[in-house]
PDB file of C-alpha atoms in Angstrom:
ATOM      1  CA  MET A 220       0.104 -29.105  14.271  1.00  0.00           C
ATOM      2  CA  ASP A 221       0.960 -29.945  10.676  1.00  0.00           C
ATOM      3  CA  TYR A 222      -1.061 -28.680   7.725  1.00  0.00           C
ATOM      4  CA  LYS A 223      -3.142 -31.877   7.345  1.00  0.00           C
ATOM      5  CA  ASP A 224      -4.167 -31.787  11.001  1.00  0.00           C
ATOM      6  CA  LEU A 225      -4.912 -28.110  10.632  1.00  0.00           C
ATOM      7  CA  MET A 226      -7.179 -28.698   7.664  1.00  0.00           C
ATOM      8  CA  ASP A 227      -8.932 -31.540   9.468  1.00  0.00           C
ATOM      9  CA  SER A 228      -9.599 -29.376  12.486  1.00  0.00           C
ATOM     10  CA  LEU A 229     -10.780 -26.488  10.332  1.00  0.00           C
ATOM     11  CA  PHE A 230     -13.155 -28.364   8.095  1.00  0.00           C
ATOM     12  CA  PHE A 231     -13.894 -31.573  10.056  1.00  0.00           C
ATOM     13  CA  ASN A 232     -13.148 -33.543   6.950  1.00  0.00           C
ATOM     14  CA  THR A 233     -10.455 -36.183   6.628  1.00  0.00           C
ATOM     15  CA  ASP A 234     -11.131 -36.742   2.939  1.00  0.00           C
ATOM     16  CA  ILE A 235      -8.704 -34.112   1.731  1.00  0.00           C
ATOM     17  CA  VAL A 236      -6.460 -34.414  -1.326  1.00  0.00           C
ATOM     18  CA  LEU A 237      -3.266 -32.361  -1.392  1.00  0.00           C
ATOM     19  CA  GLU A 238      -1.088 -31.862  -4.458  1.00  0.00           C
ATOM     20  CA  ASP A 239       2.170 -29.910  -4.442  1.00  0.00           C
ATOM     21  CA  MET A 240       1.763 -27.129  -7.004  1.00  0.00           C
ATOM     22  CA  GLN A 241       5.542 -26.683  -7.359  1.00  0.00           C
ATOM     23  CA  LYS A 242       5.120 -22.915  -7.209  1.00  0.00           C
ATOM     24  CA  GLY A 243       6.561 -20.276  -4.940  1.00  0.00           C
ATOM     25  CA  LEU A 244      10.042 -19.627  -3.584  1.00  0.00           C
ATOM     26  CA  THR A 245       9.639 -18.918   0.115  1.00  0.00           C
ATOM     27  CA  ASN A 246       6.453 -20.958   0.639  1.00  0.00           C
ATOM     28  CA  HIS A 247       5.064 -24.374  -0.271  1.00  0.00           C
ATOM     29  CA  ASN A 248       1.769 -24.185  -2.146  1.00  0.00           C
ATOM     30  CA  TYR A 249      -0.660 -27.084  -2.388  1.00  0.00           C
ATOM     31  CA  LEU A 250      -3.803 -27.635  -4.398  1.00  0.00           C
ATOM     32  CA  LEU A 251      -6.351 -28.739  -1.818  1.00  0.00           C
ATOM     33  CA  GLU A 252      -9.467 -30.613  -2.938  1.00  0.00           C
ATOM     34  CA  MET A 253     -12.327 -31.158  -0.510  1.00  0.00           C
ATOM     35  CA  ASN A 254     -16.113 -31.133  -0.658  1.00  0.00           C
ATOM     36  CA  ASN A 255     -15.927 -30.765  -4.446  1.00  0.00           C
ATOM     37  CA  GLU A 256     -14.052 -27.504  -4.023  1.00  0.00           C
ATOM     38  CA  LYS A 257     -10.529 -26.570  -5.062  1.00  0.00           C
ATOM     39  CA  LEU A 258      -8.489 -24.342  -2.783  1.00  0.00           C
ATOM     40  CA  VAL A 259      -4.847 -23.330  -2.462  1.00  0.00           C
ATOM     41  CA  LEU A 260      -3.030 -23.970   0.805  1.00  0.00           C
ATOM     42  CA  ARG A 261       0.085 -21.917   1.538  1.00  0.00           C
ATOM     43  CA  VAL A 262       2.555 -23.376   4.020  1.00  0.00           C
ATOM     44  CA  PRO A 263       5.492 -21.072   4.889  1.00  0.00           C
ATOM     45  CA  GLY A 264       9.067 -22.278   4.808  1.00  0.00           C
ATOM     46  CA  SER A 265      10.775 -22.906   8.135  1.00  0.00           C
ATOM     47  CA  ASP A 266      12.715 -19.628   7.947  1.00  0.00           C
ATOM     48  CA  ALA A 267       9.802 -17.471   6.771  1.00  0.00           C
ATOM     49  CA  ASP A 268       9.677 -15.455   9.997  1.00  0.00           C
ATOM     50  CA  GLN A 269      13.123 -14.072   9.157  1.00  0.00           C
ATOM     51  CA  ILE A 270      11.871 -12.822   5.799  1.00  0.00           C
ATOM     52  CA  VAL A 271       8.382 -11.385   6.185  1.00  0.00           C
ATOM     53  CA  GLU A 272       6.241  -9.580   8.759  1.00  0.00           C
ATOM     54  CA  ARG A 273       3.025 -11.573   9.119  1.00  0.00           C
ATOM     55  CA  HIS A 274       1.258  -8.782  10.964  1.00  0.00           C
ATOM     56  CA  HIS A 275       1.797  -6.513   7.965  1.00  0.00           C
ATOM     57  CA  GLU A 276       0.107  -9.106   5.779  1.00  0.00           C
ATOM     58  CA  THR A 277      -2.815  -9.283   8.203  1.00  0.00           C
ATOM     59  CA  LEU A 278      -3.279  -5.519   8.057  1.00  0.00           C
ATOM     60  CA  ALA A 279      -2.952  -5.439   4.273  1.00  0.00           C
ATOM     61  CA  LEU A 280      -5.533  -8.182   3.762  1.00  0.00           C
ATOM     62  CA  GLU A 281      -7.947  -6.301   5.992  1.00  0.00           C
ATOM     63  CA  ALA A 282      -7.309  -3.035   4.144  1.00  0.00           C
ATOM     64  CA  ILE A 283      -8.089  -4.457   0.691  1.00  0.00           C
ATOM     65  CA  LYS A 284     -10.765  -6.998   1.590  1.00  0.00           C
ATOM     66  CA  ASP A 285     -13.548  -5.078  -0.171  1.00  0.00           C
ATOM     67  CA  ALA A 286     -11.482  -3.817  -3.119  1.00  0.00           C
ATOM     68  CA  ASP A 287     -11.886  -6.897  -5.356  1.00  0.00           C
ATOM     69  CA  ILE A 288      -8.167  -7.000  -6.106  1.00  0.00           C
ATOM     70  CA  ASP A 289      -7.053 -10.239  -4.422  1.00  0.00           C
ATOM     71  CA  VAL A 290      -8.454 -13.743  -4.844  1.00  0.00           C
ATOM     72  CA  GLU A 291     -10.853 -14.815  -2.103  1.00  0.00           C
ATOM     73  CA  THR A 292      -9.170 -15.674   1.207  1.00  0.00           C
ATOM     74  CA  ILE A 293     -10.877 -18.591   2.977  1.00  0.00           C
ATOM     75  CA  TYR A 294      -8.574 -18.834   5.984  1.00  0.00           C
ATOM     76  CA  TYR A 295      -5.519 -16.974   7.246  1.00  0.00           C
ATOM     77  CA  ASP A 296      -3.514 -17.432  10.432  1.00  0.00           C
ATOM     78  CA  GLU A 297      -0.993 -14.725  11.249  1.00  0.00           C
ATOM     79  CA  ILE A 298       1.008 -16.783  13.732  1.00  0.00           C
ATOM     80  CA  SER A 299       1.670 -19.790  11.504  1.00  0.00           C
ATOM     81  CA  GLY A 300       1.406 -18.004   8.171  1.00  0.00           C
ATOM     82  CA  TYR A 301      -0.914 -20.718   6.851  1.00  0.00           C
ATOM     83  CA  LYS A 302      -3.339 -19.340   4.295  1.00  0.00           C
ATOM     84  CA  VAL A 303      -6.136 -20.882   2.230  1.00  0.00           C
ATOM     85  CA  THR A 304      -7.463 -19.100  -0.860  1.00  0.00           C
ATOM     86  CA  ARG A 305      -9.913 -19.913  -3.610  1.00  0.00           C
ATOM     87  CA  TYR A 306      -8.278 -21.786  -6.504  1.00  0.00           C
ATOM     88  CA  MET A 307      -8.605 -19.947  -9.801  1.00  0.00           C
ATOM     89  CA  GLU A 308      -9.128 -22.499 -12.564  1.00  0.00           C
ATOM     90  CA  ASN A 309      -6.965 -21.902 -15.657  1.00  0.00           C
ATOM     91  CA  ALA A 310      -5.261 -18.882 -14.097  1.00  0.00           C
ATOM     92  CA  LEU A 311      -2.070 -17.723 -15.802  1.00  0.00           C
ATOM     93  CA  THR A 312       0.872 -15.808 -14.379  1.00  0.00           C
ATOM     94  CA  TYR A 313       2.143 -12.660 -16.061  1.00  0.00           C
ATOM     95  CA  GLY A 314       4.754 -14.623 -17.975  1.00  0.00           C
ATOM     96  CA  GLU A 315       2.277 -17.282 -19.056  1.00  0.00           C
ATOM     97  CA  CYS A 316      -0.397 -14.835 -20.197  1.00  0.00           C
ATOM     98  CA  GLN A 317      -0.355 -14.225 -23.947  1.00  0.00           C
ATOM     99  CA  ASP A 318      -2.730 -11.244 -23.965  1.00  0.00           C
ATOM    100  CA  GLU A 319      -1.005  -8.466 -25.909  1.00  0.00           C
ATOM    101  CA  ASN A 320      -2.474  -5.881 -23.533  1.00  0.00           C
ATOM    102  CA  LYS A 321      -1.390  -7.567 -20.319  1.00  0.00           C
ATOM    103  CA  ILE A 322       1.033  -4.790 -19.398  1.00  0.00           C
ATOM    104  CA  GLU A 323      -1.785  -2.247 -19.539  1.00  0.00           C
ATOM    105  CA  GLN A 324      -3.920  -4.538 -17.384  1.00  0.00           C
ATOM    106  CA  VAL A 325      -1.229  -4.671 -14.703  1.00  0.00           C
ATOM    107  CA  ALA A 326      -0.772  -0.897 -14.860  1.00  0.00           C
ATOM    108  CA  ALA A 327      -4.511  -0.407 -14.360  1.00  0.00           C
ATOM    109  CA  LEU A 328      -4.523  -2.875 -11.454  1.00  0.00           C
ATOM    110  CA  MET A 329      -1.612  -1.126  -9.763  1.00  0.00           C
ATOM    111  CA  LYS A 330      -3.239   2.268 -10.274  1.00  0.00           C
ATOM    112  CA  LYS A 331      -6.441   0.946  -8.704  1.00  0.00           C
ATOM    113  CA  PHE A 332      -4.511  -0.583  -5.795  1.00  0.00           C
ATOM    114  CA  HIS A 333      -2.561   2.590  -5.038  1.00  0.00           C
ATOM    115  CA  GLY A 334      -5.670   4.667  -5.717  1.00  0.00           C
ATOM    116  CA  LEU A 335      -7.321   3.110  -2.684  1.00  0.00           C
ATOM    117  CA  HIS A 336      -5.023   5.405  -0.676  1.00  0.00           C
ATOM    118  CA  LYS A 337      -4.840   2.846   2.097  1.00  0.00           C
ATOM    119  CA  LEU A 338      -2.286   2.963   4.898  1.00  0.00           C
ATOM    120  CA  ILE A 339      -1.605   0.222   7.421  1.00  0.00           C
ATOM    121  CA  HIS A 340       0.778   2.445   9.446  1.00  0.00           C
ATOM    122  CA  GLU A 341       3.593  -0.057   9.093  1.00  0.00           C
ATOM    123  CA  ASP A 342       6.441   0.980   6.801  1.00  0.00           C
ATOM    124  CA  PHE A 343       8.211  -1.261   4.340  1.00  0.00           C
ATOM    125  CA  ASP A 344      11.329   0.873   5.002  1.00  0.00           C
ATOM    126  CA  PRO A 345      13.554  -0.265   2.112  1.00  0.00           C
ATOM    127  CA  LEU A 346      16.829   0.777   3.744  1.00  0.00           C
ATOM    128  CA  LYS A 347      16.042  -0.915   7.056  1.00  0.00           C
ATOM    129  CA  ARG A 348      15.079  -4.044   5.163  1.00  0.00           C
ATOM    130  CA  LEU A 349      18.332  -3.880   3.210  1.00  0.00           C
ATOM    131  CA  ARG A 350      20.321  -3.646   6.451  1.00  0.00           C
ATOM    132  CA  ASN A 351      18.516  -6.706   7.762  1.00  0.00           C
ATOM    133  CA  TYR A 352      19.379  -8.736   4.675  1.00  0.00           C
ATOM    134  CA  GLN A 353      22.981  -7.514   4.698  1.00  0.00           C
ATOM    135  CA  SER A 354      23.409  -8.511   8.338  1.00  0.00           C
ATOM    136  CA  GLN A 355      22.501 -12.102   7.517  1.00  0.00           C
ATOM    137  CA  VAL A 356      24.908 -12.499   4.601  1.00  0.00           C
ATOM    138  CA  GLN A 357      28.195 -13.841   5.920  1.00  0.00           C
ATOM    139  CA  HIS A 358      29.575 -15.299   2.692  1.00  0.00           C
ATOM    140  CA  PRO A 359      28.337 -13.279  -0.310  1.00  0.00           C
ATOM    141  CA  CYS A 360      28.299 -15.220  -3.561  1.00  0.00           C
ATOM    142  CA  VAL A 361      28.670 -11.985  -5.554  1.00  0.00           C
ATOM    143  CA  ASP A 362      30.463  -8.767  -4.631  1.00  0.00           C
ATOM    144  CA  VAL A 363      28.156  -5.768  -4.894  1.00  0.00           C
ATOM    145  CA  SER A 364      30.250  -3.476  -2.701  1.00  0.00           C
ATOM    146  CA  GLU A 365      30.926  -1.173  -5.653  1.00  0.00           C
ATOM    147  CA  PHE A 366      27.214  -0.352  -5.689  1.00  0.00           C
ATOM    148  CA  ALA A 367      26.988   0.765  -2.063  1.00  0.00           C
ATOM    149  CA  TRP A 368      26.357   4.309  -3.328  1.00  0.00           C
ATOM    150  CA  ILE A 369      22.853   3.165  -4.255  1.00  0.00           C
ATOM    151  CA  GLU A 370      21.895   3.245  -0.577  1.00  0.00           C
ATOM    152  CA  ASP A 371      22.446   6.998  -0.360  1.00  0.00           C
ATOM    153  CA  SER A 372      20.779   7.639  -3.697  1.00  0.00           C
ATOM    154  CA  ILE A 373      17.295   6.799  -2.409  1.00  0.00           C
ATOM    155  CA  SER A 374      17.625   8.210   1.100  1.00  0.00           C
ATOM    156  CA  HIS A 375      16.308  11.626   0.031  1.00  0.00           C
ATOM    157  CA  LEU A 376      13.193  10.336  -1.739  1.00  0.00           C
ATOM    158  CA  ASN A 377      10.078  11.375   0.153  1.00  0.00           C
ATOM    159  CA  ASN A 378       7.007  10.756  -1.976  1.00  0.00           C
ATOM    160  CA  PRO A 379       3.758  10.330  -0.018  1.00  0.00           C
ATOM    161  CA  LYS A 380       3.375   6.717   1.039  1.00  0.00           C
ATOM    162  CA  VAL A 381       0.467   4.410   0.365  1.00  0.00           C
ATOM    163  CA  LEU A 382      -0.090   0.729   0.976  1.00  0.00           C
ATOM    164  CA  CYS A 383       2.168  -1.049  -1.516  1.00  0.00           C
ATOM    165  CA  HIS A 384       2.510  -4.700  -2.423  1.00  0.00           C
ATOM    166  CA  ASN A 385       6.311  -4.502  -2.807  1.00  0.00           C
ATOM    167  CA  ASP A 386       6.653  -7.872  -4.566  1.00  0.00           C
ATOM    168  CA  TRP A 387       5.237  -7.765  -8.102  1.00  0.00           C
ATOM    169  CA  VAL A 388       6.954 -10.943  -9.258  1.00  0.00           C
ATOM    170  CA  ASP A 389       5.546 -13.015 -12.107  1.00  0.00           C
ATOM    171  CA  GLY A 390       3.565 -15.437  -9.944  1.00  0.00           C
ATOM    172  CA  ASN A 391       1.843 -12.755  -7.877  1.00  0.00           C
ATOM    173  CA  MET A 392      -0.305 -11.617 -10.801  1.00  0.00           C
ATOM    174  CA  LEU A 393      -2.975 -14.062 -11.927  1.00  0.00           C
ATOM    175  CA  PHE A 394      -4.866 -13.587 -15.192  1.00  0.00           C
ATOM    176  CA  CYS A 395      -8.220 -15.325 -15.161  1.00  0.00           C
ATOM    177  CA  ASN A 396     -11.757 -14.707 -16.429  1.00  0.00           C
ATOM    178  CA  GLN A 397     -10.838 -11.585 -18.401  1.00  0.00           C
ATOM    179  CA  ARG A 398      -9.193  -9.840 -15.463  1.00  0.00           C
ATOM    180  CA  VAL A 399      -6.060  -9.847 -13.330  1.00  0.00           C
ATOM    181  CA  TYR A 400      -5.663 -10.455  -9.590  1.00  0.00           C
ATOM    182  CA  LEU A 401      -2.836  -9.404  -7.271  1.00  0.00           C
ATOM    183  CA  ILE A 402      -2.036 -12.103  -4.705  1.00  0.00           C
ATOM    184  CA  ASP A 403       0.346 -12.798  -1.788  1.00  0.00           C
ATOM    185  CA  TYR A 404       0.756  -9.777   0.482  1.00  0.00           C
ATOM    186  CA  GLU A 405       3.660 -11.040   2.575  1.00  0.00           C
ATOM    187  CA  TYR A 406       5.811  -7.993   1.797  1.00  0.00           C
ATOM    188  CA  ALA A 407       2.949  -5.475   1.801  1.00  0.00           C
ATOM    189  CA  ALA A 408       3.447  -2.275   3.794  1.00  0.00           C
ATOM    190  CA  ASP A 409       3.342   1.489   3.375  1.00  0.00           C
ATOM    191  CA  ASN A 410       5.904   2.653   0.838  1.00  0.00           C
ATOM    192  CA  ASP A 411       6.661   4.975  -2.057  1.00  0.00           C
ATOM    193  CA  PRO A 412       4.334   3.815  -4.875  1.00  0.00           C
ATOM    194  CA  LEU A 413       7.196   4.198  -7.354  1.00  0.00           C
ATOM    195  CA  PHE A 414       8.810   1.257  -5.557  1.00  0.00           C
ATOM    196  CA  ASP A 415       5.889  -0.881  -6.744  1.00  0.00           C
ATOM    197  CA  VAL A 416       6.150   0.422 -10.301  1.00  0.00           C
ATOM    198  CA  MET A 417       9.776  -0.593 -10.509  1.00  0.00           C
ATOM    199  CA  SER A 418       9.122  -3.834  -8.638  1.00  0.00           C
ATOM    200  CA  PHE A 419       6.899  -4.918 -11.501  1.00  0.00           C
ATOM    201  CA  LEU A 420       9.211  -3.727 -14.278  1.00  0.00           C
ATOM    202  CA  SER A 421      12.447  -5.057 -12.788  1.00  0.00           C
ATOM    203  CA  GLU A 422      11.151  -8.366 -11.416  1.00  0.00           C
ATOM    204  CA  ASN A 423       9.597  -9.212 -14.766  1.00  0.00           C
ATOM    205  CA  GLN A 424      12.677  -8.026 -16.664  1.00  0.00           C
ATOM    206  CA  ILE A 425      10.734  -5.481 -18.691  1.00  0.00           C
ATOM    207  CA  THR A 426      13.588  -3.415 -20.086  1.00  0.00           C
ATOM    208  CA  ASP A 427      12.079  -2.560 -23.460  1.00  0.00           C
ATOM    209  CA  GLU A 428      11.376   1.175 -23.408  1.00  0.00           C
ATOM    210  CA  THR A 429       8.283   0.838 -25.586  1.00  0.00           C
ATOM    211  CA  LEU A 430       6.723  -1.582 -23.106  1.00  0.00           C
ATOM    212  CA  ARG A 431       7.649   0.638 -20.193  1.00  0.00           C
ATOM    213  CA  GLU A 432       6.062   3.644 -21.865  1.00  0.00           C
ATOM    214  CA  ARG A 433       2.878   1.650 -22.404  1.00  0.00           C
ATOM    215  CA  PHE A 434       2.796   0.933 -18.676  1.00  0.00           C
ATOM    216  CA  TYR A 435       3.487   4.558 -17.771  1.00  0.00           C
ATOM    217  CA  ALA A 436       0.747   5.808 -20.111  1.00  0.00           C
ATOM    218  CA  VAL A 437      -1.865   3.914 -18.094  1.00  0.00           C
ATOM    219  CA  TYR A 438      -0.470   4.230 -14.581  1.00  0.00           C
ATOM    220  CA  PHE A 439       0.611   7.875 -14.477  1.00  0.00           C
ATOM    221  CA  ASP A 440      -1.771  10.769 -14.953  1.00  0.00           C
ATOM    222  CA  GLU A 441       1.259  12.788 -16.001  1.00  0.00           C
ATOM    223  CA  MET A 442       4.818  11.606 -16.550  1.00  0.00           C
ATOM    224  CA  ASN A 443       7.753  13.985 -16.056  1.00  0.00           C
ATOM    225  CA  ASP A 444      11.542  13.992 -15.810  1.00  0.00           C
ATOM    226  CA  GLN A 445      11.533  13.885 -12.003  1.00  0.00           C
ATOM    227  CA  ILE A 446       9.454  10.712 -11.957  1.00  0.00           C
ATOM    228  CA  ARG A 447      11.763   9.123 -14.532  1.00  0.00           C
ATOM    229  CA  LYS A 448      14.791  10.017 -12.425  1.00  0.00           C
ATOM    230  CA  GLU A 449      13.259   8.502  -9.301  1.00  0.00           C
ATOM    231  CA  LEU A 450      12.229   5.347 -11.152  1.00  0.00           C
ATOM    232  CA  ASP A 451      15.816   5.022 -12.312  1.00  0.00           C
ATOM    233  CA  LEU A 452      17.018   5.220  -8.702  1.00  0.00           C
ATOM    234  CA  TRP A 453      14.478   2.639  -7.583  1.00  0.00           C
ATOM    235  CA  GLU A 454      15.494   0.286 -10.381  1.00  0.00           C
ATOM    236  CA  ASN A 455      19.061   0.242  -9.113  1.00  0.00           C
ATOM    237  CA  PHE A 456      17.872  -0.184  -5.546  1.00  0.00           C
ATOM    238  CA  HIS A 457      15.613  -3.103  -6.426  1.00  0.00           C
ATOM    239  CA  ASN A 458      18.449  -5.038  -8.011  1.00  0.00           C
ATOM    240  CA  TYR A 459      20.715  -4.210  -5.069  1.00  0.00           C
ATOM    241  CA  LEU A 460      18.125  -5.079  -2.393  1.00  0.00           C
ATOM    242  CA  TRP A 461      16.982  -8.356  -3.900  1.00  0.00           C
ATOM    243  CA  CYS A 462      20.540  -9.405  -4.634  1.00  0.00           C
ATOM    244  CA  TYR A 463      21.180  -9.283  -0.884  1.00  0.00           C
ATOM    245  CA  TRP A 464      17.857 -11.022  -0.227  1.00  0.00           C
ATOM    246  CA  ALA A 465      18.826 -13.832  -2.595  1.00  0.00           C
ATOM    247  CA  MET A 466      22.257 -14.217  -0.994  1.00  0.00           C
ATOM    248  CA  MET A 467      20.612 -14.351   2.436  1.00  0.00           C
ATOM    249  CA  MET A 468      18.206 -17.017   1.220  1.00  0.00           C
ATOM    250  CA  TYR A 469      21.021 -19.017  -0.362  1.00  0.00           C
ATOM    251  CA  GLU A 470      22.942 -19.079   2.914  1.00  0.00           C
ATOM    252  CA  SER A 471      19.808 -20.151   4.778  1.00  0.00           C
ATOM    253  CA  ARG A 472      18.526 -22.809   2.378  1.00  0.00           C
ATOM    254  CA  ARG A 473      21.512 -23.680   0.142  1.00  0.00           C
ATOM    255  CA  GLU A 474      19.196 -23.915  -2.861  1.00  0.00           C
ATOM    256  CA  ASP A 475      20.773 -22.938  -6.172  1.00  0.00           C
ATOM    257  CA  VAL A 476      17.718 -20.972  -7.297  1.00  0.00           C
ATOM    258  CA  TYR A 477      18.663 -18.210  -4.858  1.00  0.00           C
ATOM    259  CA  LYS A 478      22.246 -18.139  -6.061  1.00  0.00           C
ATOM    260  CA  ASP A 479      20.910 -17.771  -9.605  1.00  0.00           C
ATOM    261  CA  ILE A 480      18.681 -14.870  -8.540  1.00  0.00           C
ATOM    262  CA  ALA A 481      21.616 -13.147  -6.852  1.00  0.00           C
ATOM    263  CA  MET A 482      23.645 -13.497 -10.032  1.00  0.00           C
ATOM    264  CA  ASP A 483      20.771 -12.178 -12.161  1.00  0.00           C
ATOM    265  CA  LYS A 484      20.429  -9.112  -9.943  1.00  0.00           C
ATOM    266  CA  TYR A 485      24.175  -8.547  -9.968  1.00  0.00           C
ATOM    267  CA  GLN A 486      24.286  -8.742 -13.745  1.00  0.00           C
ATOM    268  CA  ALA A 487      21.363  -6.313 -13.976  1.00  0.00           C
ATOM    269  CA  LEU A 488      23.306  -3.876 -11.797  1.00  0.00           C
ATOM    270  CA  MET A 489      26.404  -4.258 -13.931  1.00  0.00           C
ATOM    271  CA  GLN A 490      24.500  -3.782 -17.161  1.00  0.00           C
ATOM    272  CA  LYS A 491      22.605  -0.715 -16.007  1.00  0.00           C
ATOM    273  CA  ASN A 492      25.668   0.984 -14.540  1.00  0.00           C
ATOM    274  CA  GLN A 493      28.345   0.064 -17.031  1.00  0.00           C
ATOM    275  CA  ALA A 494      30.575   2.949 -18.013  1.00  0.00           C
TER     276      ALA A 494
END
């Protein structure tokens, strides 16, 4: 069943208008207008099952359903990955938002999210995920073999796990109506919360130390040298992990955007670890 047939069967309404929103990397997102309502329809890419664990998303959505963190979910199907959410009029991504205090708003949101102390009893397992991505890269477009030491560097980290989002990219934070929402839980699973902290900082290329300290001042009750050291390790791992992810995606889809991401992550690794 394609997405139009699905919507017809769900809402018994053939008068549906779909508009490609041109947003998202692994999914196709459509603005869906029906019954004078605006919704967002997510349709996964054909290779999505190789990338995400839909059952983890199901568990995460259930865990946070009463926390007022996500936008409203109208429909979600674990098997297909189709999802319908409420459209947020005039919503801005992190990069689009011009509020000078937006970094503090994200820090407060993340602190609230982790402060729920939810567990779904499914681990993100960064190293296992890395191995999966590595196994699917047959022709790497960049050589990151010199950074293999990063794998061992995080193996000893054992902070208590909580439900984490694990994918704080620009488009997964929506600023609207004087608040910020965290959306798209495809990578959500139990993990070290410091992974989320560095997901946000690295994915949004926040390298300015003043900005980072502003984030830390809100998120952490107390910052110390050990936390800084572990964040440093996670920053390297993020660039290493998502470089492999991007190379995997490039081999699967042959879309240049993934090659560009791989190069960006490689350059971030080089810059951070230059002699």
